[in-house]
Every structure is written in structure tokens, then in C-alpha cells.
Amino acid sequence: MTRRIAYVSLIVGPTSGVERKILGQARALQRIGADEVDVIIVGEPPPGERDGVRYVHVRRSGLLGPLRYGLRRFALVEGALDLGRYDLVLFRYPFADPAAATFAERYPVVSEHHTKEIPERLATLKETRRPDQLVHQRLSLTYERQYGPLYLSQVHGIVGVTDEIRRYELERAGRSLPSLTLPNGIDVEAVPHTRFTPFDGRTLHLVFVGAGSASWHGVDRLLAGLATYRGGVAIHCHLVGGQPIAVARWRMPAQVRVELHGPLYGGDLDRLLASATMAIGPLAVHRKGLSEACPLKTREYAARGIPFLYSHEDPDLRGPDADSFTLKVPADESPIPMAPLLHHAEQVSRLERDKSLSDAIRAYASSCVDWSLKMTKALEFLRGVRI
């Protein structure tokens, strides 16, 4: 008998990257014929169905709306869905609250985790300035410490996007559980192959997509490196994102230009990436207690066929093939040095001219990080979890 599975995510706030990820996963499940899985997003978008994802709308306005989204998330999801009709619920963990353990007792849950929750909350608290947000973060941290382990002790399995996170959640659960490490992927077919522009030896164009105010993006490390650069090559750095970045605190040399674009989508983003030689991934995930990560943005860079820079361990970026188009810098607080970056730009540009490196990067994405491969592995795991 086929097992009915719900893959449920609660989307809180402007998280277009998470939504694109879930849409890519749903399309991959359709391609591999996983008809037993219903992919469901609970949140503010209007109800309906798109690309195999069912959207369930829950109002955030009114007296209780913000409270439910902030601190009563398990009850919000339970009230929005009939989870009793499923044999298994793969649930993207929304941080704990008092109803978490009861939720896991009531439904056969496999819990999906994307971070080490307590270290991330502690890191966020250091950055929070608004009083209302500070109260929320402190209460959420208290809930996570108190109710997170109780919830995890009741679930039927754990999925972590890195082995580090998987082990962390198993330790919090306090018991042996079926578990799977499933790094983030990308729907390669849905991402345009924008390629990159080889370095001309005079001006290096860099682009950081999703650069934001969160400290673990590490934009400050990049800007500090640019501010200390004294070479003769001009560097033009493009920062793309919806959050303001205080670039003015760094005094840039004359040969460095930093341009803030705000959020870009579609053709505008395609053209900017195509004009750059290298893209920038997260540079400071160590600030939220992680040594391993698998960011969505680096998967998109690979699918687009553009080389990139990053600072963490990534389970999908190991071996000489990945080394040919990636540059890994130390995971510490030092400014990003420009000399290695310029050298790498020369190398990837030579490979692009000689061997079409961009095609090889795109092929690497198809063979290593495409969602079809990863969701096949996920489905095998979920089918084997004992209820």
C-alpha cells in the first residue's frame, strides 16, 4: 500500500528563496513520479496551486494573526490542514513553541532542519535592535530551549541539510532516530544559463546576490577587504538585496566601486550576473555556529554557470571539479583578500576561453545538486521510516 506523505512548510515573512526552493522540490517530485507526496505551503500568499504546490492561506492580520505566526506556529499549521489523512508528515521545522511536542505526538512527523536553532537565535539576538523584535527573539529562544528537545523526542525521523545539523538535532532528541543528510539543491532546468564574462585584466566585476543585513551573510568581510585593497586593477562590486547595507562606513580606494542595486529579478538579475566574472556566496555562517552549509544562492550560481566565492564546508563542493570554479576563503573574521580573488578570476577566465568552463559548471550542477537527484534520495528515506 502506497504511503501518503505531506511535505509541509510554513512561510513567515518575505522568503522568496525558500518558496523557490519548495517549488523546485515539487517539480522534481513530479518528474520522478512521486504521486504520493503532497507539497503544501502554509502562509500569507493567496490560496491555490502552482507547480505542484498547494498554497493554504492563513491571515496574519487581526488580533491573533501576528501572534500565531510568531509564537503559535504549530497550532497555526494544525488548524490550517487536515494532517490526519496522511501516513507521514515531512515538516520544515518552524522553531519550537509550547504546542510542538503535542503536534509531534499527534502526527507521524519527520522533522526537516536548516540550521542549529539555538546558536542562530543567539546570533540574531546580538543584531536585533527593535524592542518588539527583541522580545520575540528572546521568547523564541526560551521556547526553543524548553520545547525543542521535547518535540524532537517525539518525531519519527530527522532530515538535516548538513551532517553537522543532523547530528545536532539527534543530540537534542536524546534518542536514536532514522535520519538523513540532504543538502539543498536547485531545479537546474528552471534557472537560466546566464554564463559569466571573463576577466579582461583591467576591471573585475563581482556580484553578491541576497546580500543583506544578517551578519552571517558576511558582506562586511567583503567590504573590509575591498577597503584595504591597494592593487592596480579596478574592482566593481554589485550588491543585490532588499536590505540596506551601510557601505559608507568603509572608505573605498579610488579603484573600487560598490553599487547597491536593491532587489533584482528576472531579466535584470540575469543581465547583471552575465556581466560579472565571479559571484559571492555567504562568508560568515560561522557566526551562527555552523561550519557546514549548503546555501541556495551557491546552487543557483552553479546552475547559472558562474564561478563563486564562499567560506564554509559544503558537502556538494568537494573534489577537483568543484575546485575549478570555486574559491574557498577562511571561515573567520578576517577581511576577504583581493589578491587570491583576482588570481582565481584569471584562472576561471582562462578556462572559460579554452574549455567553456561555464558549461562544465552547469553540468556539475545537473549531476550533483539538481533536486531530482536529491528528492529521489529523500523519497527512499521517507518510504523506509517506520511508523
PDB file of C-alpha atoms in Angstrom, residues 85-247:
ATOM      1  CA  ARG A  85      -5.258  11.943   6.383  1.00  0.00           C
ATOM      2  CA  TYR A  86      -1.507  11.410   5.870  1.00  0.00           C
ATOM      3  CA  ASP A  87       0.657   8.455   6.854  1.00  0.00           C
ATOM      4  CA  LEU A  88       3.732  10.673   7.247  1.00  0.00           C
ATOM      5  CA  VAL A  89       4.348  14.420   7.547  1.00  0.00           C
ATOM      6  CA  LEU A  90       7.708  15.854   6.491  1.00  0.00           C
ATOM      7  CA  PHE A  91       7.632  19.190   8.322  1.00  0.00           C
ATOM      8  CA  ARG A  92      10.043  22.069   7.764  1.00  0.00           C
ATOM      9  CA  TYR A  93      10.813  22.941  11.379  1.00  0.00           C
ATOM     10  CA  PRO A  94       9.491  26.421  12.261  1.00  0.00           C
ATOM     11  CA  PHE A  95      11.265  26.780  15.669  1.00  0.00           C
ATOM     12  CA  ALA A  96       9.592  25.429  18.784  1.00  0.00           C
ATOM     13  CA  ASP A  97       6.613  26.685  20.787  1.00  0.00           C
ATOM     14  CA  PRO A  98       4.517  25.163  23.605  1.00  0.00           C
ATOM     15  CA  ALA A  99       2.414  23.099  21.164  1.00  0.00           C
ATOM     16  CA  ALA A 100       5.395  21.498  19.408  1.00  0.00           C
ATOM     17  CA  ALA A 101       5.596  18.247  21.376  1.00  0.00           C
ATOM     18  CA  THR A 102       1.823  17.659  21.243  1.00  0.00           C
ATOM     19  CA  PHE A 103       1.941  18.198  17.476  1.00  0.00           C
ATOM     20  CA  ALA A 104       4.642  15.520  17.116  1.00  0.00           C
ATOM     21  CA  GLU A 105       2.701  13.141  19.359  1.00  0.00           C
ATOM     22  CA  ARG A 106      -0.469  13.593  17.330  1.00  0.00           C
ATOM     23  CA  TYR A 107       1.026  13.190  13.835  1.00  0.00           C
ATOM     24  CA  PRO A 108       3.775  10.944  12.375  1.00  0.00           C
ATOM     25  CA  VAL A 109       6.359  13.679  11.810  1.00  0.00           C
ATOM     26  CA  VAL A 110       9.746  13.625  10.156  1.00  0.00           C
ATOM     27  CA  SER A 111      11.353  16.960  11.039  1.00  0.00           C
ATOM     28  CA  GLU A 112      13.422  18.896   8.476  1.00  0.00           C
ATOM     29  CA  HIS A 113      16.098  21.277   9.799  1.00  0.00           C
ATOM     30  CA  HIS A 114      18.105  24.009   8.076  1.00  0.00           C
ATOM     31  CA  THR A 115      20.093  25.469  10.962  1.00  0.00           C
ATOM     32  CA  LYS A 116      21.250  24.910  14.525  1.00  0.00           C
ATOM     33  CA  GLU A 117      18.343  26.743  16.092  1.00  0.00           C
ATOM     34  CA  ILE A 118      19.741  27.872  19.437  1.00  0.00           C
ATOM     35  CA  PRO A 119      23.034  29.260  18.053  1.00  0.00           C
ATOM     36  CA  GLU A 120      21.099  31.048  15.304  1.00  0.00           C
ATOM     37  CA  ARG A 121      18.697  32.631  17.791  1.00  0.00           C
ATOM     38  CA  LEU A 122      21.662  33.774  19.906  1.00  0.00           C
ATOM     39  CA  ALA A 123      23.323  35.276  16.829  1.00  0.00           C
ATOM     40  CA  THR A 124      20.099  37.035  15.825  1.00  0.00           C
ATOM     41  CA  LEU A 125      19.672  38.483  19.311  1.00  0.00           C
ATOM     42  CA  LYS A 126      23.052  40.196  19.006  1.00  0.00           C
ATOM     43  CA  GLU A 127      21.822  42.031  15.905  1.00  0.00           C
ATOM     44  CA  THR A 128      18.263  42.844  16.979  1.00  0.00           C
ATOM     45  CA  ARG A 129      17.568  46.470  17.874  1.00  0.00           C
ATOM     46  CA  ARG A 130      13.782  46.951  17.730  1.00  0.00           C
ATOM     47  CA  PRO A 131      12.184  46.325  21.172  1.00  0.00           C
ATOM     48  CA  ASP A 132       9.302  44.236  19.782  1.00  0.00           C
ATOM     49  CA  GLN A 133      11.662  42.036  17.796  1.00  0.00           C
ATOM     50  CA  LEU A 134      13.937  41.700  20.801  1.00  0.00           C
ATOM     51  CA  VAL A 135      11.053  40.409  22.932  1.00  0.00           C
ATOM     52  CA  HIS A 136      10.080  37.935  20.209  1.00  0.00           C
ATOM     53  CA  GLN A 137      13.610  36.614  19.753  1.00  0.00           C
ATOM     54  CA  ARG A 138      14.149  36.173  23.491  1.00  0.00           C
ATOM     55  CA  LEU A 139      10.854  34.340  23.953  1.00  0.00           C
ATOM     56  CA  SER A 140      11.537  32.184  20.893  1.00  0.00           C
ATOM     57  CA  LEU A 141      14.946  31.268  22.302  1.00  0.00           C
ATOM     58  CA  THR A 142      13.339  30.278  25.613  1.00  0.00           C
ATOM     59  CA  TYR A 143      10.768  28.166  23.780  1.00  0.00           C
ATOM     60  CA  GLU A 144      13.466  26.515  21.675  1.00  0.00           C
ATOM     61  CA  ARG A 145      15.471  25.530  24.723  1.00  0.00           C
ATOM     62  CA  GLN A 146      12.420  24.244  26.604  1.00  0.00           C
ATOM     63  CA  TYR A 147      10.194  22.697  23.936  1.00  0.00           C
ATOM     64  CA  GLY A 148      12.577  21.881  21.067  1.00  0.00           C
ATOM     65  CA  PRO A 149      14.028  18.725  22.673  1.00  0.00           C
ATOM     66  CA  LEU A 150      10.532  17.581  23.744  1.00  0.00           C
ATOM     67  CA  TYR A 151       9.326  17.884  20.149  1.00  0.00           C
ATOM     68  CA  LEU A 152      12.376  16.097  18.742  1.00  0.00           C
ATOM     69  CA  SER A 153      11.973  13.257  21.228  1.00  0.00           C
ATOM     70  CA  GLN A 154       8.546  12.537  19.701  1.00  0.00           C
ATOM     71  CA  VAL A 155       9.309  12.672  15.960  1.00  0.00           C
ATOM     72  CA  HIS A 156       9.787   9.601  13.752  1.00  0.00           C
ATOM     73  CA  GLY A 157      12.857  10.855  11.897  1.00  0.00           C
ATOM     74  CA  ILE A 158      15.123  13.824  11.204  1.00  0.00           C
ATOM     75  CA  VAL A 159      16.347  15.366   7.956  1.00  0.00           C
ATOM     76  CA  GLY A 160      19.226  17.857   8.156  1.00  0.00           C
ATOM     77  CA  VAL A 161      20.630  19.852   5.259  1.00  0.00           C
ATOM     78  CA  THR A 162      24.149  19.161   6.551  1.00  0.00           C
ATOM     79  CA  ASP A 163      25.617  16.348   8.586  1.00  0.00           C
ATOM     80  CA  GLU A 164      26.530  18.863  11.279  1.00  0.00           C
ATOM     81  CA  ILE A 165      22.888  19.930  11.654  1.00  0.00           C
ATOM     82  CA  ARG A 166      21.638  16.323  11.530  1.00  0.00           C
ATOM     83  CA  ARG A 167      23.948  15.346  14.391  1.00  0.00           C
ATOM     84  CA  TYR A 168      22.950  18.429  16.386  1.00  0.00           C
ATOM     85  CA  GLU A 169      19.240  17.577  16.165  1.00  0.00           C
ATOM     86  CA  LEU A 170      19.829  13.917  17.050  1.00  0.00           C
ATOM     87  CA  GLU A 171      21.728  15.015  20.138  1.00  0.00           C
ATOM     88  CA  ARG A 172      18.853  17.305  21.118  1.00  0.00           C
ATOM     89  CA  ALA A 173      16.363  14.479  20.551  1.00  0.00           C
ATOM     90  CA  GLY A 174      18.242  12.372  23.085  1.00  0.00           C
ATOM     91  CA  ARG A 175      17.479   9.082  21.368  1.00  0.00           C
ATOM     92  CA  SER A 176      18.265   7.065  18.265  1.00  0.00           C
ATOM     93  CA  LEU A 177      16.175   8.074  15.249  1.00  0.00           C
ATOM     94  CA  PRO A 178      16.221   7.408  11.499  1.00  0.00           C
ATOM     95  CA  SER A 179      18.000  10.383   9.960  1.00  0.00           C
ATOM     96  CA  LEU A 180      19.114  11.680   6.590  1.00  0.00           C
ATOM     97  CA  THR A 181      21.557  14.357   5.467  1.00  0.00           C
ATOM     98  CA  LEU A 182      20.020  16.051   2.431  1.00  0.00           C
ATOM     99  CA  PRO A 183      21.844  19.193   1.281  1.00  0.00           C
ATOM    100  CA  ASN A 184      19.927  21.889  -0.549  1.00  0.00           C
ATOM    101  CA  GLY A 185      19.581  21.567  -4.301  1.00  0.00           C
ATOM    102  CA  ILE A 186      18.349  23.535  -7.284  1.00  0.00           C
ATOM    103  CA  ASP A 187      15.976  22.953 -10.189  1.00  0.00           C
ATOM    104  CA  VAL A 188      18.667  23.383 -12.834  1.00  0.00           C
ATOM    105  CA  GLU A 189      16.205  23.431 -15.743  1.00  0.00           C
ATOM    106  CA  ALA A 190      14.313  26.356 -14.187  1.00  0.00           C
ATOM    107  CA  VAL A 191      17.465  28.501 -13.873  1.00  0.00           C
ATOM    108  CA  PRO A 192      18.731  30.331 -16.982  1.00  0.00           C
ATOM    109  CA  HIS A 193      22.275  29.526 -18.051  1.00  0.00           C
ATOM    110  CA  THR A 194      23.485  33.117 -17.876  1.00  0.00           C
ATOM    111  CA  ARG A 195      27.202  32.200 -18.000  1.00  0.00           C
ATOM    112  CA  PHE A 196      29.819  34.778 -16.910  1.00  0.00           C
ATOM    113  CA  THR A 197      32.038  37.397 -18.504  1.00  0.00           C
ATOM    114  CA  PRO A 198      35.768  36.553 -18.479  1.00  0.00           C
ATOM    115  CA  PHE A 199      38.033  38.981 -16.634  1.00  0.00           C
ATOM    116  CA  ASP A 200      39.694  41.414 -19.054  1.00  0.00           C
ATOM    117  CA  GLY A 201      42.638  42.160 -16.758  1.00  0.00           C
ATOM    118  CA  ARG A 202      41.516  45.742 -16.168  1.00  0.00           C
ATOM    119  CA  THR A 203      38.162  45.687 -14.314  1.00  0.00           C
ATOM    120  CA  LEU A 204      36.855  42.822 -12.204  1.00  0.00           C
ATOM    121  CA  HIS A 205      33.081  42.663 -11.756  1.00  0.00           C
ATOM    122  CA  LEU A 206      31.761  40.859  -8.665  1.00  0.00           C
ATOM    123  CA  VAL A 207      28.133  40.273  -7.690  1.00  0.00           C
ATOM    124  CA  PHE A 208      26.665  39.291  -4.313  1.00  0.00           C
ATOM    125  CA  VAL A 209      23.019  38.197  -4.668  1.00  0.00           C
ATOM    126  CA  GLY A 210      20.952  38.254  -1.498  1.00  0.00           C
ATOM    127  CA  ALA A 211      23.403  40.485   0.328  1.00  0.00           C
ATOM    128  CA  GLY A 212      21.545  41.530   3.465  1.00  0.00           C
ATOM    129  CA  SER A 213      21.778  42.766   6.987  1.00  0.00           C
ATOM    130  CA  ALA A 214      22.153  39.328   8.637  1.00  0.00           C
ATOM    131  CA  SER A 215      25.686  39.071   9.982  1.00  0.00           C
ATOM    132  CA  TRP A 216      26.233  35.559   8.602  1.00  0.00           C
ATOM    133  CA  HIS A 217      25.994  36.836   5.027  1.00  0.00           C
ATOM    134  CA  GLY A 218      29.429  38.304   5.726  1.00  0.00           C
ATOM    135  CA  VAL A 219      29.054  41.352   3.491  1.00  0.00           C
ATOM    136  CA  ASP A 220      31.190  43.273   5.989  1.00  0.00           C
ATOM    137  CA  ARG A 221      34.108  40.890   5.358  1.00  0.00           C
ATOM    138  CA  LEU A 222      33.910  41.564   1.624  1.00  0.00           C
ATOM    139  CA  LEU A 223      33.647  45.339   2.087  1.00  0.00           C
ATOM    140  CA  ALA A 224      36.543  45.341   4.557  1.00  0.00           C
ATOM    141  CA  GLY A 225      38.673  43.513   2.005  1.00  0.00           C
ATOM    142  CA  LEU A 226      37.732  45.951  -0.725  1.00  0.00           C
ATOM    143  CA  ALA A 227      38.541  48.903   1.556  1.00  0.00           C
ATOM    144  CA  THR A 228      42.086  47.613   2.164  1.00  0.00           C
ATOM    145  CA  TYR A 229      42.780  46.781  -1.498  1.00  0.00           C
ATOM    146  CA  ARG A 230      45.685  48.729  -2.994  1.00  0.00           C
ATOM    147  CA  GLY A 231      46.172  46.998  -6.355  1.00  0.00           C
ATOM    148  CA  GLY A 232      46.026  48.494  -9.815  1.00  0.00           C
ATOM    149  CA  VAL A 233      43.015  46.555 -11.135  1.00  0.00           C
ATOM    150  CA  ALA A 234      39.638  48.281 -10.852  1.00  0.00           C
ATOM    151  CA  ILE A 235      37.041  46.293  -8.896  1.00  0.00           C
ATOM    152  CA  HIS A 236      33.313  46.881  -9.342  1.00  0.00           C
ATOM    153  CA  CYS A 237      31.237  45.108  -6.673  1.00  0.00           C
ATOM    154  CA  HIS A 238      27.465  44.787  -7.151  1.00  0.00           C
ATOM    155  CA  LEU A 239      25.326  44.107  -4.057  1.00  0.00           C
ATOM    156  CA  VAL A 240      21.824  42.785  -4.758  1.00  0.00           C
ATOM    157  CA  GLY A 241      19.247  42.521  -1.970  1.00  0.00           C
ATOM    158  CA  GLY A 242      16.282  44.049  -0.224  1.00  0.00           C
ATOM    159  CA  GLN A 243      18.055  45.069   2.991  1.00  0.00           C
ATOM    160  CA  PRO A 244      20.024  48.334   3.299  1.00  0.00           C
ATOM    161  CA  ILE A 245      23.778  47.951   3.702  1.00  0.00           C
ATOM    162  CA  ALA A 246      25.830  50.700   5.369  1.00  0.00           C
ATOM    163  CA  VAL A 247      28.591  50.853   2.767  1.00  0.00           C
TER     164      VAL A 247
END
